mmCIF file of C-alpha atoms and ligand atoms in Angstrom:
data_model
loop_
_atom_site.group_PDB
_atom_site.id
_atom_site.type_symbol
_atom_site.label_atom_id
_atom_site.label_comp_id
_atom_site.label_asym_id
_atom_site.label_seq_id
_atom_site.Cartn_x
_atom_site.Cartn_y
_atom_site.Cartn_z
ATOM 1 C CA MET O 7 169.184 121.705 -26.642
ATOM 2 C CA ASN O 8 167.053 120.781 -29.647
ATOM 3 C CA LEU O 9 162.936 119.372 -29.339
ATOM 4 C CA PHE O 10 160.546 117.636 -31.284
ATOM 5 C CA LEU O 11 157.394 118.365 -29.742
ATOM 6 C CA HIS O 12 154.212 116.478 -30.616
ATOM 7 C CA ILE O 13 151.319 118.651 -30.282
ATOM 8 C CA CYS O 14 148.385 117.681 -29.792
ATOM 9 C CA CYS O 15 146.250 120.627 -30.523
ATOM 10 C CA GLY O 16 147.433 124.807 -30.703
ATOM 11 C CA PRO O 17 145.463 125.363 -27.531
ATOM 12 C CA CYS O 18 147.612 123.468 -25.414
ATOM 13 C CA LEU O 19 151.000 124.195 -27.736
ATOM 14 C CA LEU O 20 150.794 127.518 -26.031
ATOM 15 C CA TYR O 21 152.257 127.366 -22.953
ATOM 16 C CA PRO O 22 154.709 124.328 -23.189
ATOM 17 C CA LEU O 23 155.653 126.502 -25.886
ATOM 18 C CA LYS O 24 156.121 130.202 -23.878
ATOM 19 C CA ILE O 25 157.718 127.774 -21.018
ATOM 20 C CA LEU O 26 160.040 125.758 -23.847
ATOM 21 C CA LYS O 27 161.004 129.436 -25.574
ATOM 22 C CA GLU O 28 162.431 131.145 -21.701
ATOM 23 C CA ARG O 29 164.066 128.072 -20.836
ATOM 24 C CA GLU O 30 165.998 128.735 -24.280
ATOM 25 C CA ILE O 31 164.652 125.552 -25.792
ATOM 26 C CA ASP O 32 165.391 125.137 -29.374
ATOM 27 C CA VAL O 33 161.702 123.817 -30.897
ATOM 28 C CA THR O 34 159.879 121.543 -33.808
ATOM 29 C CA GLY O 35 156.670 120.924 -33.726
ATOM 30 C CA PHE O 36 155.301 118.034 -35.175
ATOM 31 C CA PHE O 37 151.474 117.200 -34.992
ATOM 32 C CA TYR O 38 150.529 113.350 -35.763
ATOM 33 C CA ASN O 39 145.886 112.627 -34.154
ATOM 34 C CA PRO O 40 145.100 110.375 -36.440
ATOM 35 C CA ASN O 41 142.657 110.234 -33.139
ATOM 36 C CA ILE O 42 140.668 113.397 -34.075
ATOM 37 C CA HIS O 43 137.766 112.783 -36.204
ATOM 38 C CA PRO O 44 135.921 113.213 -37.809
ATOM 39 C CA PHE O 45 137.617 115.277 -41.022
ATOM 40 C CA LEU O 46 135.889 118.610 -40.113
ATOM 41 C CA GLU O 47 136.779 118.784 -36.527
ATOM 42 C CA PHE O 48 140.660 117.189 -37.801
ATOM 43 C CA GLU O 49 140.845 120.176 -39.743
ATOM 44 C CA LYS O 50 139.573 122.948 -37.623
ATOM 45 C CA ARG O 51 142.776 121.935 -34.956
ATOM 46 C CA VAL O 52 144.489 122.117 -38.046
ATOM 47 C CA GLY O 53 143.916 125.353 -38.988
ATOM 48 C CA ALA O 54 144.289 126.320 -35.425
ATOM 49 C CA LEU O 55 148.124 125.129 -35.042
ATOM 50 C CA GLU O 56 148.546 127.032 -38.906
ATOM 51 C CA HIS O 57 147.584 130.041 -37.079
ATOM 52 C CA ILE O 58 149.255 130.012 -34.070
ATOM 53 C CA ALA O 59 152.692 128.597 -35.825
ATOM 54 C CA LYS O 60 152.369 131.884 -37.741
ATOM 55 C CA LEU O 61 152.172 134.216 -34.413
ATOM 56 C CA ARG O 62 154.915 132.250 -33.249
ATOM 57 C CA ASP O 63 156.622 131.523 -35.617
ATOM 58 C CA LEU O 64 157.384 128.284 -35.121
ATOM 59 C CA LYS O 65 158.438 125.425 -38.167
ATOM 60 C CA ILE O 66 156.084 122.929 -37.867
ATOM 61 C CA ILE O 67 155.901 119.240 -39.879
ATOM 62 C CA TRP O 68 152.983 117.965 -41.063
ATOM 63 C CA ASP O 69 151.728 114.195 -40.707
ATOM 64 C CA PRO O 70 152.665 113.608 -44.577
ATOM 65 C CA ALA O 71 149.798 111.180 -44.590
ATOM 66 C CA GLY O 72 147.060 113.979 -42.854
ATOM 67 C CA TYR O 73 143.395 112.162 -41.491
ATOM 68 C CA GLY O 74 144.551 108.907 -40.508
ATOM 69 C CA LEU O 75 141.064 107.631 -39.248
ATOM 70 C CA GLU O 76 141.469 104.516 -40.581
ATOM 71 C CA GLN O 77 145.338 103.684 -39.354
ATOM 72 C CA TRP O 78 144.277 105.087 -36.141
ATOM 73 C CA LEU O 79 140.757 102.968 -36.088
ATOM 74 C CA SER O 80 143.714 99.982 -36.935
ATOM 75 C CA TYR O 81 145.937 100.718 -34.287
ATOM 76 C CA ILE O 82 143.168 100.747 -31.511
ATOM 77 C CA ASN O 83 142.317 97.444 -32.454
ATOM 78 C CA GLY O 84 138.377 97.032 -31.687
ATOM 79 C CA ASN O 85 139.813 98.520 -27.634
ATOM 80 C CA THR O 86 137.416 100.986 -27.507
ATOM 81 C CA GLY O 87 136.836 102.442 -24.230
ATOM 82 C CA THR O 88 138.824 105.081 -22.457
ATOM 83 C CA LYS O 89 140.596 102.911 -20.044
ATOM 84 C CA GLU O 90 141.795 100.915 -23.118
ATOM 85 C CA ARG O 91 141.809 102.948 -25.902
ATOM 86 C CA CYS O 92 143.423 106.177 -25.030
ATOM 87 C CA PRO O 93 146.982 103.907 -23.945
ATOM 88 C CA PHE O 94 147.426 102.424 -27.938
ATOM 89 C CA CYS O 95 145.518 106.482 -28.895
ATOM 90 C CA TYR O 96 149.441 108.043 -26.986
ATOM 91 C CA GLU O 97 151.533 105.260 -27.783
ATOM 92 C CA MET O 98 150.589 105.502 -31.086
ATOM 93 C CA ARG O 99 151.325 109.348 -31.363
ATOM 94 C CA LEU O 100 154.914 108.417 -29.069
ATOM 95 C CA GLU O 101 156.026 105.805 -30.679
ATOM 96 C CA ARG O 102 155.836 107.838 -34.321
ATOM 97 C CA SER O 103 157.053 111.196 -33.402
ATOM 98 C CA ALA O 104 160.340 109.542 -31.192
ATOM 99 C CA LYS O 105 160.582 107.343 -34.201
ATOM 100 C CA GLU O 106 160.322 110.978 -35.957
ATOM 101 C CA ALA O 107 162.553 112.254 -33.525
ATOM 102 C CA ALA O 108 165.629 109.631 -34.078
ATOM 103 C CA SER O 109 165.809 110.137 -37.613
ATOM 104 C CA ARG O 110 165.704 113.191 -38.120
ATOM 105 C CA GLY O 111 169.083 114.238 -35.382
ATOM 106 C CA PHE O 112 167.365 115.096 -32.064
ATOM 107 C CA ASP O 113 168.348 114.980 -29.099
ATOM 108 C CA TYR O 114 164.917 115.041 -27.106
ATOM 109 C CA PHE O 115 161.826 114.679 -28.147
ATOM 110 C CA SER O 116 158.918 116.216 -26.296
ATOM 111 C CA THR O 117 154.550 115.990 -26.035
ATOM 112 C CA THR O 118 152.212 118.789 -25.588
ATOM 113 C CA LEU O 119 149.626 115.798 -24.815
ATOM 114 C CA LEU O 120 151.693 117.340 -20.692
ATOM 115 C CA TYR O 121 149.849 120.500 -20.542
ATOM 116 C CA SER O 122 146.205 118.802 -19.977
ATOM 117 C CA LYS O 123 144.166 117.962 -16.883
ATOM 118 C CA TYR O 124 142.232 115.617 -18.943
ATOM 119 C CA GLN O 125 145.578 112.655 -19.367
ATOM 120 C CA ARG O 126 146.115 110.350 -17.762
ATOM 121 C CA HIS O 127 149.885 112.443 -17.705
ATOM 122 C CA GLN O 128 152.154 109.672 -15.511
ATOM 123 C CA LEU O 129 150.660 107.110 -18.348
ATOM 124 C CA ILE O 130 152.133 109.547 -20.737
ATOM 125 C CA ARG O 131 155.149 109.818 -19.033
ATOM 126 C CA GLU O 132 156.182 106.726 -19.282
ATOM 127 C CA ILE O 133 155.317 105.255 -22.968
ATOM 128 C CA GLY O 134 157.543 108.613 -24.188
ATOM 129 C CA GLU O 135 160.608 108.279 -21.571
ATOM 130 C CA GLU O 136 160.233 104.406 -22.689
ATOM 131 C CA LYS O 137 159.910 105.547 -26.544
ATOM 132 C CA ALA O 138 162.298 107.633 -26.685
ATOM 133 C CA SER O 139 165.527 104.637 -25.318
ATOM 134 C CA ARG O 140 163.582 102.746 -27.499
ATOM 135 C CA TYR O 141 164.688 105.305 -30.343
ATOM 136 C CA GLY O 142 168.854 106.754 -28.051
ATOM 137 C CA ILE O 143 167.232 109.631 -27.384
ATOM 138 C CA LYS O 144 165.697 111.050 -24.257
ATOM 139 C CA PHE O 145 162.154 112.737 -23.636
ATOM 140 C CA TYR O 146 162.021 116.238 -21.939
ATOM 141 C CA TYR O 147 159.645 115.330 -18.981
ATOM 142 C CA GLU O 148 157.589 119.146 -17.722
ATOM 143 C CA ASP O 149 154.070 119.341 -16.011
ATOM 144 C CA PHE O 150 152.686 121.640 -17.886
ATOM 145 C CA ARG O 151 149.511 121.134 -16.021
ATOM 146 C CA GLN O 152 150.235 124.406 -13.692
ATOM 147 C CA GLY O 153 150.277 126.206 -16.569
ATOM 148 C CA TRP O 154 146.592 125.046 -17.843
ATOM 149 C CA LYS O 155 144.941 128.784 -16.542
ATOM 150 C CA GLU O 156 147.423 130.898 -18.192
ATOM 151 C CA GLY O 157 147.425 128.518 -21.294
ATOM 152 C CA ILE O 158 143.300 129.299 -21.872
ATOM 153 C CA GLU O 159 143.289 132.409 -21.339
ATOM 154 C CA GLU O 160 145.916 132.691 -24.147
ATOM 155 C CA ALA O 161 144.096 131.201 -26.745
ATOM 156 C CA VAL O 162 141.314 132.458 -25.574
ATOM 157 C CA SER O 163 142.185 136.443 -25.481
ATOM 158 C CA LEU O 164 143.921 135.010 -29.152
ATOM 159 C CA GLY O 165 140.362 133.892 -30.391
ATOM 160 C CA ILE O 166 141.579 130.389 -30.638
ATOM 161 C CA TYR O 167 139.149 127.298 -31.720
ATOM 162 C CA ARG O 168 138.929 125.327 -28.495
ATOM 163 C CA GLN O 169 138.007 121.505 -28.712
ATOM 164 C CA PRO O 170 135.097 120.849 -27.621
ATOM 165 C CA TYR O 171 136.207 117.162 -26.768
ATOM 166 C CA CYS O 172 139.468 115.013 -26.301
ATOM 167 C CA GLY O 173 139.912 114.238 -30.211
ATOM 168 C CA CYS O 174 138.155 110.704 -31.810
ATOM 169 C CA ILE O 175 135.571 109.086 -31.876
ATOM 170 C CA PHE O 176 133.995 108.357 -29.234
ATOM 171 C CA SER O 177 135.206 110.469 -27.470
ATOM 172 C CA GLU O 178 133.230 113.532 -29.917
ATOM 173 C CA ALA O 179 130.139 110.157 -29.049
ATOM 174 C CA GLU O 180 130.702 110.698 -24.552
ATOM 175 C CA ARG O 181 129.560 114.041 -24.352
ATOM 176 C CA TYR O 182 126.223 113.741 -25.262
ATOM 177 C CA HIS O 183 126.020 110.934 -22.997
ATOM 178 C CA LYS O 184 122.637 111.790 -21.727
ATOM 179 C CA ARG O 185 120.979 113.751 -24.252
ATOM 180 C CA MET O 186 121.759 109.182 -26.116
ATOM 181 C CA LYS O 187 120.099 108.584 -22.914
ATOM 182 C CA ARG O 188 116.702 110.958 -22.799
ATOM 183 C CA LEU O 189 116.831 110.848 -26.514
ATOM 184 C CA ALA O 190 116.284 106.832 -25.726
ATOM 185 C CA GLU O 191 113.066 107.471 -23.279
ATOM 186 C CA ARG O 192 111.633 109.261 -25.874
ATOM 187 C CA LEU O 193 112.106 107.080 -28.687
ATOM 188 C CA GLY O 194 110.284 103.872 -25.936
ATOM 189 C CA ASN O 195 114.573 102.679 -26.527
ATOM 190 C CA LYS O 196 116.814 101.166 -23.318
ATOM 191 C CA GLU O 197 119.495 101.461 -25.254
ATOM 192 C CA VAL O 198 120.891 104.423 -27.999
ATOM 193 C CA PHE O 199 124.125 104.403 -26.431
ATOM 194 C CA THR O 200 124.855 101.551 -25.394
ATOM 195 C CA ASN O 201 128.776 100.997 -24.684
ATOM 196 C CA GLU O 202 128.822 102.088 -20.839
ATOM 197 C CA SER O 203 132.128 102.470 -20.189
ATOM 198 C CA HIS O 204 132.117 105.601 -22.436
ATOM 199 C CA ALA O 205 130.156 106.929 -19.393
HETATM 200 S S1 SF4 B 20 139.953 109.921 -25.954
HETATM 201 FE FE1 SF4 B 20 142.057 111.536 -25.975
HETATM 202 S S2 SF4 B 20 143.203 110.182 -25.258
HETATM 203 FE FE2 SF4 B 20 141.661 108.798 -25.628
HETATM 204 S S3 SF4 B 20 141.471 107.839 -27.319
HETATM 205 FE FE3 SF4 B 20 140.575 109.197 -27.835
HETATM 206 S S4 SF4 B 20 141.660 111.151 -28.682
HETATM 207 FE FE4 SF4 B 20 142.788 109.730 -27.771
#
């Protein structure tokens, strides 16, 4: 079986790749993540994946558009709240991955998003299956979350950069929510961070 694997980041690749190799599946990676901001973070994550690809001898197809802040913001179309933007974000990446897989003659496509305990697993599965069917290929589903701990331990032991937030500029801000509130209090402001749906 040949599988076109959308890779969200290097650390999330380690466990799924191990399992897929054990199953003797021929994997080609695809890095398409216009959701990763700002640029220096994007560059770090690309570097981490380059490192792993070299270690694991994995072919990666890199999105030729590179850093995609404007495209991503345009795609989510002002739906900046957590509940609203993530489905757009999955949709954008899985649509493109399925299309690319089909045009390159792959039978299956999948995504390392299925490894993360922090993503909406069932929604990713549903979107993946819908995209696969649209492009006449199959979606490879496996619950890679069972290897969550193992994947982290491997990333740590290899010294791979592990990102502190999901990817978009909104998720970067969310991790500082308490700090923003403290800053607002210090400045005597009622609000510095206004979008409560990010909490
Ligand atoms: S939190 Fe993650 S999945 Fe959700 S929109 Fe941001 S980058 Fe995409």
